[in-house]
């Protein structure tokens, strides 16, 4: 019998081991489109079954693109550029041409200057040694910008396959579902979820008789917030609609808590405004620096939430880093959580984030 692959995640189907990867009940094989048990549960119960493949397996599989002749769509999450721009992309895709695509623009405040953001992304790619043919901004969920990109993909592919490559959770499968929906009207053909590591194999969608648009498993970035918070909290911190920026006038020696997941201490400098961009469902809480440690000990999991009292147990301890910020309009980025824009600069701050999460600094694109 030919090998069968799950239509939702690309994993090879087997009917023997009920708890193993790719299991589907034998009776389901007579369906035209076979879904594995894990995809079935994700779709119908939003339940995530942990997968035993490790990140190296995915990386190896995706690296086979290196030896193809194809067009690459490098999809990144505009809400977590530093955490999703693959600095080693060339090692994975070789010399194939790359279009860089910033996804999830629907999350950014309407006031965002898209032109500025595009240039900023182009610069970020260059600084990371990534040669790209062009940059596009889209929303795979809303379909924003997809028409324009589709035209360019068709021009650029030149009778070749197109691979969609990126870190886990950037929206690759959602992106491909947009194309399927446009072509056939079918919605959500491929399984998507807010858990990282949903797609497990290549999934080919025909473009013509000989070529395909191909979904790929995400490359893991171990320093992403998603790997440190519980599934419940992940749902809360993942923004689902336009982020409303929240402004804070802070004096030095004041602290801003981002739920109980991160903390921003304004240590030294002139009183100024800080603009925060986090999921609207995360509570922000301002306090005096001198109270902050005590407040955290007493209130993490209640006032300072997420996490909640239960999910708190799986959260690593917060660790502190100091920064001297000279430039105005600098962002402190908590990858996968959001960021705070420092408008004036010339200040010293201390930033606390769960151990393992890589906080970064960048020039603001807002
Ligand atoms: N707001 C917003 N959310 C998006 C967009 N595209 C994808 N998402 C969400 O991002 C999450 C991950 O989407 P997927 O399509 O499963 O991501 P993926 O890159 O295929 O993930 P892996 O298969 O794990 O590598 C889901 O919760 C999607 O609904 C978008 O344009 N805007
Ligand atoms: Mg996927």
mmCIF file of C-alpha atoms and ligand atoms in Angstrom:
data_model
loop_
_atom_site.group_PDB
_atom_site.id
_atom_site.type_symbol
_atom_site.label_atom_id
_atom_site.label_comp_id
_atom_site.label_asym_id
_atom_site.label_seq_id
_atom_site.Cartn_x
_atom_site.Cartn_y
_atom_site.Cartn_z
ATOM 1 C CA UNK A 1 0.000 0.000 0.000
ATOM 2 C CA UNK A 2 1.180 3.559 -0.717
ATOM 3 C CA UNK A 3 2.145 5.658 2.236
ATOM 4 C CA UNK A 4 -0.618 7.940 3.466
ATOM 5 C CA UNK A 5 -0.059 11.353 4.985
ATOM 6 C CA UNK A 6 -2.317 13.361 7.249
ATOM 7 C CA UNK A 7 -3.967 16.173 5.367
ATOM 8 C CA UNK A 8 -3.908 18.409 8.427
ATOM 9 C CA UNK A 9 -0.278 18.203 9.544
ATOM 10 C CA UNK A 10 1.645 16.136 6.995
ATOM 11 C CA UNK A 11 2.596 13.294 9.352
ATOM 12 C CA UNK A 12 2.723 9.733 7.973
ATOM 13 C CA UNK A 13 -0.471 7.859 8.863
ATOM 14 C CA UNK A 14 -0.314 4.562 10.764
ATOM 15 C CA UNK A 15 -3.130 2.422 12.164
ATOM 16 C CA UNK A 16 -1.292 0.166 14.628
ATOM 17 C CA UNK A 17 -0.109 2.216 17.603
ATOM 18 C CA UNK A 18 -2.973 4.174 19.165
ATOM 19 C CA UNK A 19 -0.708 6.401 21.215
ATOM 20 C CA UNK A 20 1.910 6.835 18.489
ATOM 21 C CA UNK A 21 2.400 9.721 16.104
ATOM 22 C CA UNK A 22 0.192 9.690 13.014
ATOM 23 C CA UNK A 23 -2.380 7.228 14.367
ATOM 24 C CA UNK A 24 -5.719 7.130 12.595
ATOM 25 C CA UNK A 25 -8.414 4.501 13.200
ATOM 26 C CA UNK A 26 -8.432 1.965 10.325
ATOM 27 C CA UNK A 27 -12.061 2.826 9.573
ATOM 28 C CA UNK A 28 -11.092 6.422 8.763
ATOM 29 C CA UNK A 29 -8.850 5.368 5.864
ATOM 30 C CA UNK A 30 -11.819 5.027 3.589
ATOM 31 C CA UNK A 31 -12.390 8.792 3.810
ATOM 32 C CA UNK A 32 -10.996 10.802 0.964
ATOM 33 C CA UNK A 33 -9.086 13.108 3.318
ATOM 34 C CA UNK A 34 -7.440 11.291 6.187
ATOM 35 C CA UNK A 35 -6.758 13.183 9.404
ATOM 36 C CA UNK A 36 -4.556 11.826 12.176
ATOM 37 C CA UNK A 37 -5.970 11.577 15.681
ATOM 38 C CA UNK A 38 -3.935 14.535 16.899
ATOM 39 C CA UNK A 39 -5.305 16.834 14.160
ATOM 40 C CA UNK A 40 -8.797 15.573 14.922
ATOM 41 C CA UNK A 41 -8.427 16.506 18.579
ATOM 42 C CA UNK A 42 -6.839 19.866 17.826
ATOM 43 C CA UNK A 43 -9.657 20.773 15.461
ATOM 44 C CA UNK A 44 -12.615 19.531 17.397
ATOM 45 C CA UNK A 45 -11.527 19.928 21.000
ATOM 46 C CA UNK A 46 -8.662 22.431 20.686
ATOM 47 C CA UNK A 47 -6.666 19.887 22.603
ATOM 48 C CA UNK A 48 -2.955 19.661 22.040
ATOM 49 C CA UNK A 49 -1.280 16.288 22.092
ATOM 50 C CA UNK A 50 2.404 16.680 22.755
ATOM 51 C CA UNK A 51 4.593 15.406 19.973
ATOM 52 C CA UNK A 52 7.692 13.306 20.417
ATOM 53 C CA UNK A 53 9.600 14.607 17.400
ATOM 54 C CA UNK A 54 12.385 16.909 18.474
ATOM 55 C CA UNK A 55 13.380 20.185 16.900
ATOM 56 C CA UNK A 56 16.381 18.657 15.115
ATOM 57 C CA UNK A 57 14.099 16.298 13.196
ATOM 58 C CA UNK A 58 12.145 19.260 11.884
ATOM 59 C CA UNK A 59 15.269 21.205 11.062
ATOM 60 C CA UNK A 60 16.664 18.260 9.133
ATOM 61 C CA UNK A 61 13.487 17.803 7.165
ATOM 62 C CA UNK A 62 13.172 21.493 6.319
ATOM 63 C CA UNK A 63 16.868 21.646 5.377
ATOM 64 C CA UNK A 64 16.208 19.324 2.436
ATOM 65 C CA UNK A 65 14.888 22.487 0.723
ATOM 66 C CA UNK A 66 18.549 23.444 0.368
ATOM 67 C CA UNK A 67 18.909 21.097 -2.596
ATOM 68 C CA UNK A 68 15.720 22.077 -4.406
ATOM 69 C CA UNK A 69 15.226 24.705 -7.083
ATOM 70 C CA UNK A 70 12.390 26.726 -5.623
ATOM 71 C CA UNK A 71 11.072 30.045 -4.377
ATOM 72 C CA UNK A 72 11.117 30.624 -0.612
ATOM 73 C CA UNK A 73 8.508 32.567 1.327
ATOM 74 C CA UNK A 74 10.134 33.343 4.656
ATOM 75 C CA UNK A 75 7.165 34.077 6.900
ATOM 76 C CA UNK A 76 7.850 35.942 10.143
ATOM 77 C CA UNK A 77 5.612 37.200 12.943
ATOM 78 C CA UNK A 78 5.565 40.968 12.867
ATOM 79 C CA UNK A 79 4.803 40.907 16.570
ATOM 80 C CA UNK A 80 8.047 39.011 17.268
ATOM 81 C CA UNK A 81 10.508 39.903 14.527
ATOM 82 C CA UNK A 82 13.656 39.230 16.486
ATOM 83 C CA UNK A 83 12.394 35.837 17.599
ATOM 84 C CA UNK A 84 11.156 34.727 14.172
ATOM 85 C CA UNK A 85 13.588 36.135 11.599
ATOM 86 C CA UNK A 86 15.771 33.121 10.794
ATOM 87 C CA UNK A 87 19.341 34.315 10.821
ATOM 88 C CA UNK A 88 20.520 30.959 9.494
ATOM 89 C CA UNK A 89 17.923 30.753 6.726
ATOM 90 C CA UNK A 90 20.556 30.455 3.996
ATOM 91 C CA UNK A 91 21.875 27.298 5.587
ATOM 92 C CA UNK A 92 18.366 25.858 5.389
ATOM 93 C CA UNK A 93 17.255 27.015 1.937
ATOM 94 C CA UNK A 94 20.577 27.438 0.116
ATOM 95 C CA UNK A 95 20.707 29.934 -2.723
ATOM 96 C CA UNK A 96 17.020 29.872 -3.536
ATOM 97 C CA UNK A 97 15.433 33.342 -3.891
ATOM 98 C CA UNK A 98 13.594 34.607 -0.797
ATOM 99 C CA UNK A 99 10.577 36.851 -0.310
ATOM 100 C CA UNK A 100 10.388 38.073 3.287
ATOM 101 C CA UNK A 101 6.798 38.255 4.499
ATOM 102 C CA UNK A 102 5.769 39.883 7.781
ATOM 103 C CA UNK A 103 2.548 38.209 8.943
ATOM 104 C CA UNK A 104 -0.092 39.257 11.515
ATOM 105 C CA UNK A 105 -0.208 42.966 10.588
ATOM 106 C CA UNK A 106 -3.814 42.934 11.786
ATOM 107 C CA UNK A 107 -2.396 42.990 15.335
ATOM 108 C CA UNK A 108 -0.535 46.260 14.946
ATOM 109 C CA UNK A 109 -2.258 49.521 15.866
ATOM 110 C CA UNK A 110 -3.979 51.085 12.822
ATOM 111 C CA UNK A 111 -1.673 54.078 13.110
ATOM 112 C CA UNK A 112 1.369 51.976 12.181
ATOM 113 C CA UNK A 113 3.243 53.398 9.201
ATOM 114 C CA UNK A 114 3.506 50.376 6.892
ATOM 115 C CA UNK A 115 6.092 51.963 4.600
ATOM 116 C CA UNK A 116 8.358 52.627 7.529
ATOM 117 C CA UNK A 117 7.818 49.114 8.818
ATOM 118 C CA UNK A 118 8.734 47.593 5.448
ATOM 119 C CA UNK A 119 11.976 49.557 5.311
ATOM 120 C CA UNK A 120 12.713 48.643 8.883
ATOM 121 C CA UNK A 121 12.259 44.948 8.045
ATOM 122 C CA UNK A 122 14.453 45.236 4.986
ATOM 123 C CA UNK A 123 17.149 46.744 7.176
ATOM 124 C CA UNK A 124 16.715 44.072 9.846
ATOM 125 C CA UNK A 125 17.124 41.364 7.191
ATOM 126 C CA UNK A 126 20.267 43.005 5.853
ATOM 127 C CA UNK A 127 21.764 43.415 9.313
ATOM 128 C CA UNK A 128 21.234 39.703 9.892
ATOM 129 C CA UNK A 129 22.978 38.795 6.665
ATOM 130 C CA UNK A 130 19.746 37.746 4.973
ATOM 131 C CA UNK A 131 19.482 38.604 1.288
ATOM 132 C CA UNK A 132 15.832 38.966 0.307
ATOM 133 C CA UNK A 133 14.239 39.955 -2.999
ATOM 134 C CA UNK A 134 11.507 42.000 -1.381
ATOM 135 C CA UNK A 135 9.401 42.497 1.745
ATOM 136 C CA UNK A 136 5.623 42.146 2.057
ATOM 137 C CA UNK A 137 3.277 42.777 4.968
ATOM 138 C CA UNK A 138 0.192 40.619 5.282
ATOM 139 C CA UNK A 139 -2.416 39.158 7.573
ATOM 140 C CA UNK A 140 -3.055 35.503 6.819
ATOM 141 C CA UNK A 141 -6.112 35.451 9.035
ATOM 142 C CA UNK A 142 -7.756 38.516 7.504
ATOM 143 C CA UNK A 143 -6.338 38.118 4.024
ATOM 144 C CA UNK A 144 -4.801 41.629 4.065
ATOM 145 C CA UNK A 145 -2.008 42.046 1.485
ATOM 146 C CA UNK A 146 -2.321 38.487 0.201
ATOM 147 C CA UNK A 147 -3.532 39.408 -3.333
ATOM 148 C CA UNK A 148 -0.516 41.590 -3.984
ATOM 149 C CA UNK A 149 1.856 38.964 -2.643
ATOM 150 C CA UNK A 150 0.170 36.202 -4.667
ATOM 151 C CA UNK A 151 0.843 38.127 -7.886
ATOM 152 C CA UNK A 152 4.481 38.546 -6.968
ATOM 153 C CA UNK A 153 4.817 34.861 -6.035
ATOM 154 C CA UNK A 154 3.468 33.850 -9.429
ATOM 155 C CA UNK A 155 5.889 36.223 -11.202
ATOM 156 C CA UNK A 156 8.811 35.123 -9.156
ATOM 157 C CA UNK A 157 8.358 31.379 -9.064
ATOM 158 C CA UNK A 158 9.203 30.779 -12.715
ATOM 159 C CA UNK A 159 7.849 27.242 -13.001
ATOM 160 C CA UNK A 160 9.114 26.230 -9.590
ATOM 161 C CA UNK A 161 7.756 25.009 -6.280
ATOM 162 C CA UNK A 162 7.205 27.491 -3.451
ATOM 163 C CA UNK A 163 8.153 26.571 0.114
ATOM 164 C CA UNK A 164 6.777 28.516 3.073
ATOM 165 C CA UNK A 165 9.462 28.480 5.756
ATOM 166 C CA UNK A 166 9.591 29.980 9.236
ATOM 167 C CA UNK A 167 9.707 29.582 12.999
ATOM 168 C CA UNK A 168 6.827 27.684 14.656
ATOM 169 C CA UNK A 169 3.595 29.616 15.108
ATOM 170 C CA UNK A 170 4.272 32.464 12.658
ATOM 171 C CA UNK A 171 1.180 31.456 10.659
ATOM 172 C CA UNK A 172 2.533 29.355 7.770
ATOM 173 C CA UNK A 173 -0.400 26.954 7.686
ATOM 174 C CA UNK A 174 -2.914 29.786 8.085
ATOM 175 C CA UNK A 175 -1.197 31.479 5.139
ATOM 176 C CA UNK A 176 -1.551 28.387 2.968
ATOM 177 C CA UNK A 177 -5.166 27.964 4.036
ATOM 178 C CA UNK A 178 -5.800 31.434 2.545
ATOM 179 C CA UNK A 179 -4.571 30.160 -0.814
ATOM 180 C CA UNK A 180 -6.631 26.988 -0.586
ATOM 181 C CA UNK A 181 -9.699 28.995 0.305
ATOM 182 C CA UNK A 182 -9.143 31.330 -2.641
ATOM 183 C CA UNK A 183 -8.716 28.429 -5.041
ATOM 184 C CA UNK A 184 -11.409 26.026 -3.827
ATOM 185 C CA UNK A 185 -13.548 27.836 -1.255
ATOM 186 C CA UNK A 186 -12.599 25.270 1.376
ATOM 187 C CA UNK A 187 -11.811 26.815 4.763
ATOM 188 C CA UNK A 188 -9.161 25.644 7.264
ATOM 189 C CA UNK A 189 -7.995 22.685 5.170
ATOM 190 C CA UNK A 190 -4.686 22.449 7.049
ATOM 191 C CA UNK A 191 -4.598 22.231 10.840
ATOM 192 C CA UNK A 192 -3.537 25.446 12.607
ATOM 193 C CA UNK A 193 -3.334 26.194 16.320
ATOM 194 C CA UNK A 194 -1.834 28.588 18.808
ATOM 195 C CA UNK A 195 0.471 25.841 20.095
ATOM 196 C CA UNK A 196 3.921 25.837 18.500
ATOM 197 C CA UNK A 197 4.784 22.708 16.504
ATOM 198 C CA UNK A 198 1.449 22.012 14.802
ATOM 199 C CA UNK A 199 2.668 21.027 11.325
ATOM 200 C CA UNK A 200 4.779 17.854 11.303
ATOM 201 C CA UNK A 201 5.627 17.270 7.638
ATOM 202 C CA UNK A 202 5.596 18.881 4.198
ATOM 203 C CA UNK A 203 2.079 19.486 2.862
ATOM 204 C CA UNK A 204 1.865 20.140 -0.884
ATOM 205 C CA UNK A 205 -0.916 22.145 -2.484
ATOM 206 C CA UNK A 206 -0.822 21.976 -6.288
ATOM 207 C CA UNK A 207 -0.167 25.230 -8.181
ATOM 208 C CA UNK A 208 -0.231 23.620 -11.619
ATOM 209 C CA UNK A 209 0.316 20.141 -13.052
ATOM 210 C CA UNK A 210 3.861 19.862 -11.818
ATOM 211 C CA UNK A 211 4.422 22.386 -9.069
ATOM 212 C CA UNK A 212 3.176 23.015 -5.567
ATOM 213 C CA UNK A 213 2.912 25.490 -2.714
ATOM 214 C CA UNK A 214 4.386 23.627 0.247
ATOM 215 C CA UNK A 215 3.728 24.057 3.967
ATOM 216 C CA UNK A 216 6.615 23.040 6.227
ATOM 217 C CA UNK A 217 7.029 22.291 9.942
ATOM 218 C CA UNK A 218 8.136 25.324 11.956
ATOM 219 C CA UNK A 219 11.720 25.758 13.085
ATOM 220 C CA UNK A 220 11.818 25.878 16.893
ATOM 221 C CA UNK A 221 13.145 28.973 18.621
ATOM 222 C CA UNK A 222 13.784 27.784 22.173
ATOM 223 C CA UNK A 223 13.920 31.323 23.617
ATOM 224 C CA UNK A 224 10.310 32.136 22.667
ATOM 225 C CA UNK A 225 7.902 32.865 25.471
ATOM 226 C CA UNK A 226 5.571 30.129 24.159
ATOM 227 C CA UNK A 227 7.946 27.471 25.474
ATOM 228 C CA UNK A 228 7.920 28.820 29.018
ATOM 229 C CA UNK A 229 4.272 29.476 29.754
ATOM 230 C CA UNK A 230 1.395 27.058 30.218
ATOM 231 C CA UNK A 231 -1.035 26.396 27.360
ATOM 232 C CA UNK A 232 -3.670 28.367 29.203
ATOM 233 C CA UNK A 233 -1.435 31.406 29.559
ATOM 234 C CA UNK A 234 -0.236 31.108 25.986
ATOM 235 C CA UNK A 235 -3.801 31.611 24.878
ATOM 236 C CA UNK A 236 -4.055 34.770 26.972
ATOM 237 C CA UNK A 237 -0.785 36.359 25.918
ATOM 238 C CA UNK A 238 -1.302 35.672 22.200
ATOM 239 C CA UNK A 239 -3.054 38.740 20.836
ATOM 240 C CA UNK A 240 -6.014 37.987 18.575
ATOM 241 C CA UNK A 241 -7.041 41.506 17.597
ATOM 242 C CA UNK A 242 -5.555 44.930 17.096
ATOM 243 C CA UNK A 243 -3.325 45.817 20.025
ATOM 244 C CA UNK A 244 -4.246 48.974 21.843
ATOM 245 C CA UNK A 245 -1.065 50.691 22.936
ATOM 246 C CA UNK A 246 -1.068 51.631 26.599
ATOM 247 C CA UNK A 247 0.790 54.763 27.706
ATOM 248 C CA UNK A 248 2.464 55.219 31.065
ATOM 249 C CA UNK A 249 4.081 58.353 32.482
ATOM 250 C CA UNK A 250 6.740 57.010 34.790
ATOM 251 C CA UNK A 251 9.147 58.662 37.202
ATOM 252 C CA UNK A 252 12.437 57.020 37.899
ATOM 253 C CA UNK A 253 12.180 54.369 40.597
ATOM 254 C CA UNK A 254 8.852 53.148 39.262
ATOM 255 C CA UNK A 255 8.060 49.672 38.006
ATOM 256 C CA UNK A 256 5.634 48.379 35.404
ATOM 257 C CA UNK A 257 4.530 44.747 35.699
ATOM 258 C CA UNK A 258 3.432 42.916 32.572
ATOM 259 C CA UNK A 259 1.051 40.549 34.310
ATOM 260 C CA UNK A 260 3.334 38.359 36.367
ATOM 261 C CA UNK A 261 5.360 37.348 33.324
ATOM 262 C CA UNK A 262 7.734 40.267 33.031
ATOM 263 C CA UNK A 263 8.692 43.474 34.717
ATOM 264 C CA UNK A 264 10.161 46.804 33.639
ATOM 265 C CA UNK A 265 12.000 48.950 36.197
ATOM 266 C CA UNK A 266 12.752 52.576 35.356
ATOM 267 C CA UNK A 267 15.935 53.037 37.380
ATOM 268 C CA UNK A 268 17.369 56.380 36.388
ATOM 269 C CA UNK A 269 16.488 59.259 34.070
ATOM 270 C CA UNK A 270 14.045 62.076 33.445
ATOM 271 C CA UNK A 271 10.285 61.465 33.892
ATOM 272 C CA UNK A 272 8.824 60.362 30.561
ATOM 273 C CA UNK A 273 6.186 58.415 28.645
ATOM 274 C CA UNK A 274 6.501 54.739 27.897
ATOM 275 C CA UNK A 275 4.259 53.119 25.335
ATOM 276 C CA UNK A 276 3.492 49.446 25.827
ATOM 277 C CA UNK A 277 2.261 46.957 23.216
ATOM 278 C CA UNK A 278 0.897 43.776 24.765
ATOM 279 C CA UNK A 279 -2.165 41.627 24.277
ATOM 280 C CA UNK A 280 -5.141 43.555 25.636
ATOM 281 C CA UNK A 281 -5.834 40.623 27.949
ATOM 282 C CA UNK A 282 -2.604 41.084 29.928
ATOM 283 C CA UNK A 283 -2.988 43.265 33.019
ATOM 284 C CA UNK A 284 -0.347 45.957 33.386
ATOM 285 C CA UNK A 285 0.352 47.216 36.859
ATOM 286 C CA UNK A 286 2.414 50.215 37.955
ATOM 287 C CA UNK A 287 4.074 50.471 41.365
ATOM 288 C CA UNK A 288 7.004 51.992 43.231
ATOM 289 C CA UNK A 289 10.275 50.197 42.618
ATOM 290 C CA UNK A 290 10.774 49.868 46.351
ATOM 291 C CA UNK A 291 7.488 47.903 46.595
ATOM 292 C CA UNK A 292 7.966 45.789 43.507
ATOM 293 C CA UNK A 293 9.703 42.711 44.940
ATOM 294 C CA UNK A 294 7.255 42.463 47.790
ATOM 295 C CA UNK A 295 4.238 42.986 45.516
ATOM 296 C CA UNK A 296 5.465 40.275 43.166
ATOM 297 C CA UNK A 297 5.910 37.780 45.979
ATOM 298 C CA UNK A 298 2.413 38.452 47.310
ATOM 299 C CA UNK A 299 0.431 39.052 44.125
ATOM 300 C CA UNK A 300 1.890 36.992 41.308
ATOM 301 C CA UNK A 301 -0.942 34.775 40.096
ATOM 302 C CA UNK A 302 -3.646 37.108 41.423
ATOM 303 C CA UNK A 303 -3.292 40.882 40.705
ATOM 304 C CA UNK A 304 -0.264 40.185 38.553
ATOM 305 C CA UNK A 305 -1.809 37.872 35.987
ATOM 306 C CA UNK A 306 -1.263 35.825 33.804
ATOM 307 C CA UNK A 307 -0.041 33.390 35.174
ATOM 308 C CA UNK A 308 -2.823 32.322 37.516
ATOM 309 C CA UNK A 309 -2.329 30.453 40.780
ATOM 310 C CA UNK A 310 -2.075 27.110 38.999
ATOM 311 C CA UNK A 311 -0.096 28.011 35.905
ATOM 312 C CA UNK A 312 2.355 29.905 38.103
ATOM 313 C CA UNK A 313 3.952 26.585 38.981
ATOM 314 C CA UNK A 314 5.258 26.002 35.489
ATOM 315 C CA UNK A 315 6.698 29.522 35.097
ATOM 316 C CA UNK A 316 10.500 29.794 35.416
ATOM 317 C CA UNK A 317 11.759 32.470 37.847
ATOM 318 C CA UNK A 318 12.193 35.973 36.433
ATOM 319 C CA UNK A 319 15.790 37.025 35.820
ATOM 320 C CA UNK A 320 17.004 40.590 35.623
ATOM 321 C CA UNK A 321 19.099 42.412 33.045
ATOM 322 C CA UNK A 322 20.215 46.063 33.071
ATOM 323 C CA UNK A 323 20.249 48.315 30.042
ATOM 324 C CA UNK A 324 21.492 51.826 29.436
ATOM 325 C CA UNK A 325 19.277 53.277 26.694
ATOM 326 C CA UNK A 326 20.733 56.380 25.023
ATOM 327 C CA UNK A 327 18.627 56.660 21.839
ATOM 328 C CA UNK A 328 15.065 57.980 21.798
ATOM 329 C CA UNK A 329 12.409 55.657 20.283
ATOM 330 C CA UNK A 330 13.972 52.434 21.453
ATOM 331 C CA UNK A 331 11.951 49.279 22.033
ATOM 332 C CA UNK A 332 12.563 46.733 24.767
ATOM 333 C CA UNK A 333 11.170 43.533 23.289
ATOM 334 C CA UNK A 334 9.887 40.542 25.241
ATOM 335 C CA UNK A 335 9.772 38.019 22.408
ATOM 336 C CA UNK A 336 6.308 36.557 21.960
ATOM 337 C CA UNK A 337 4.837 38.841 24.603
ATOM 338 C CA UNK A 338 5.167 42.382 23.221
ATOM 339 C CA UNK A 339 7.299 45.444 23.743
ATOM 340 C CA UNK A 340 7.719 48.803 25.491
ATOM 341 C CA UNK A 341 8.806 51.868 23.519
ATOM 342 C CA UNK A 342 11.083 54.292 25.321
ATOM 343 C CA UNK A 343 10.297 57.657 23.766
ATOM 344 C CA UNK A 344 13.030 59.963 25.081
ATOM 345 C CA UNK A 345 15.945 57.762 25.919
ATOM 346 C CA UNK A 346 18.973 58.634 28.021
ATOM 347 C CA UNK A 347 17.819 56.349 30.828
ATOM 348 C CA UNK A 348 18.790 53.228 32.742
ATOM 349 C CA UNK A 349 16.300 50.410 33.029
ATOM 350 C CA UNK A 350 16.193 46.905 34.454
ATOM 351 C CA UNK A 351 14.136 44.284 32.724
ATOM 352 C CA UNK A 352 12.902 41.027 34.258
ATOM 353 C CA UNK A 353 11.758 38.102 32.117
ATOM 354 C CA UNK A 354 11.334 34.344 32.656
ATOM 355 C CA UNK A 355 14.666 32.557 32.670
ATOM 356 C CA UNK A 356 15.428 31.406 29.112
ATOM 357 C CA UNK A 357 13.473 34.165 27.338
ATOM 358 C CA UNK A 358 15.803 36.412 25.327
ATOM 359 C CA UNK A 359 14.875 40.076 25.793
ATOM 360 C CA UNK A 360 16.119 42.288 22.954
ATOM 361 C CA UNK A 361 16.559 45.971 22.116
ATOM 362 C CA UNK A 362 15.747 47.578 18.795
ATOM 363 C CA UNK A 363 14.982 50.887 17.178
ATOM 364 C CA UNK A 364 11.214 51.418 17.140
ATOM 365 C CA UNK A 365 9.300 51.213 13.874
ATOM 366 C CA UNK A 366 6.248 53.012 15.271
HETATM 367 N N1 LIG B 1 -3.752 37.749 14.479
HETATM 368 C C1 LIG B 1 -3.275 36.887 13.589
HETATM 369 N N2 LIG B 1 -3.036 35.625 13.969
HETATM 370 C C2 LIG B 1 -2.553 34.764 13.042
HETATM 371 C C3 LIG B 1 -2.294 35.153 11.698
HETATM 372 N N3 LIG B 1 -1.820 34.071 11.037
HETATM 373 C C4 LIG B 1 -1.804 33.061 11.925
HETATM 374 N N4 LIG B 1 -2.251 33.466 13.131
HETATM 375 C C5 LIG B 1 -2.396 32.672 14.351
HETATM 376 O O1 LIG B 1 -1.121 32.183 14.729
HETATM 377 C C6 LIG B 1 -1.226 30.883 15.305
HETATM 378 C C7 LIG B 1 -0.306 29.906 14.587
HETATM 379 O O2 LIG B 1 -0.793 29.727 13.271
HETATM 380 P P1 LIG B 1 -0.346 28.484 12.372
HETATM 381 O O3 LIG B 1 -0.824 28.744 10.980
HETATM 382 O O4 LIG B 1 -0.716 27.207 13.024
HETATM 383 O O5 LIG B 1 1.246 28.679 12.440
HETATM 384 P P2 LIG B 1 2.402 27.775 11.779
HETATM 385 O O6 LIG B 1 3.492 28.716 11.379
HETATM 386 O O7 LIG B 1 1.840 26.911 10.716
HETATM 387 O O8 LIG B 1 2.869 26.927 13.038
HETATM 388 P P3 LIG B 1 3.658 25.507 13.082
HETATM 389 O O9 LIG B 1 2.910 24.542 12.228
HETATM 390 O O10 LIG B 1 3.637 25.159 14.528
HETATM 391 O O11 LIG B 1 5.038 25.795 12.577
HETATM 392 C C8 LIG B 1 -2.699 30.506 15.214
HETATM 393 O O12 LIG B 1 -3.302 30.791 16.465
HETATM 394 C C9 LIG B 1 -3.226 31.426 14.128
HETATM 395 O O13 LIG B 1 -4.606 31.711 14.246
HETATM 396 C C10 LIG B 1 -2.575 36.510 11.329
HETATM 397 O O14 LIG B 1 -2.385 36.961 10.194
HETATM 398 N N5 LIG B 1 -3.047 37.323 12.324
HETATM 399 MG MG1 LIG B 2 1.809 24.888 10.568
#
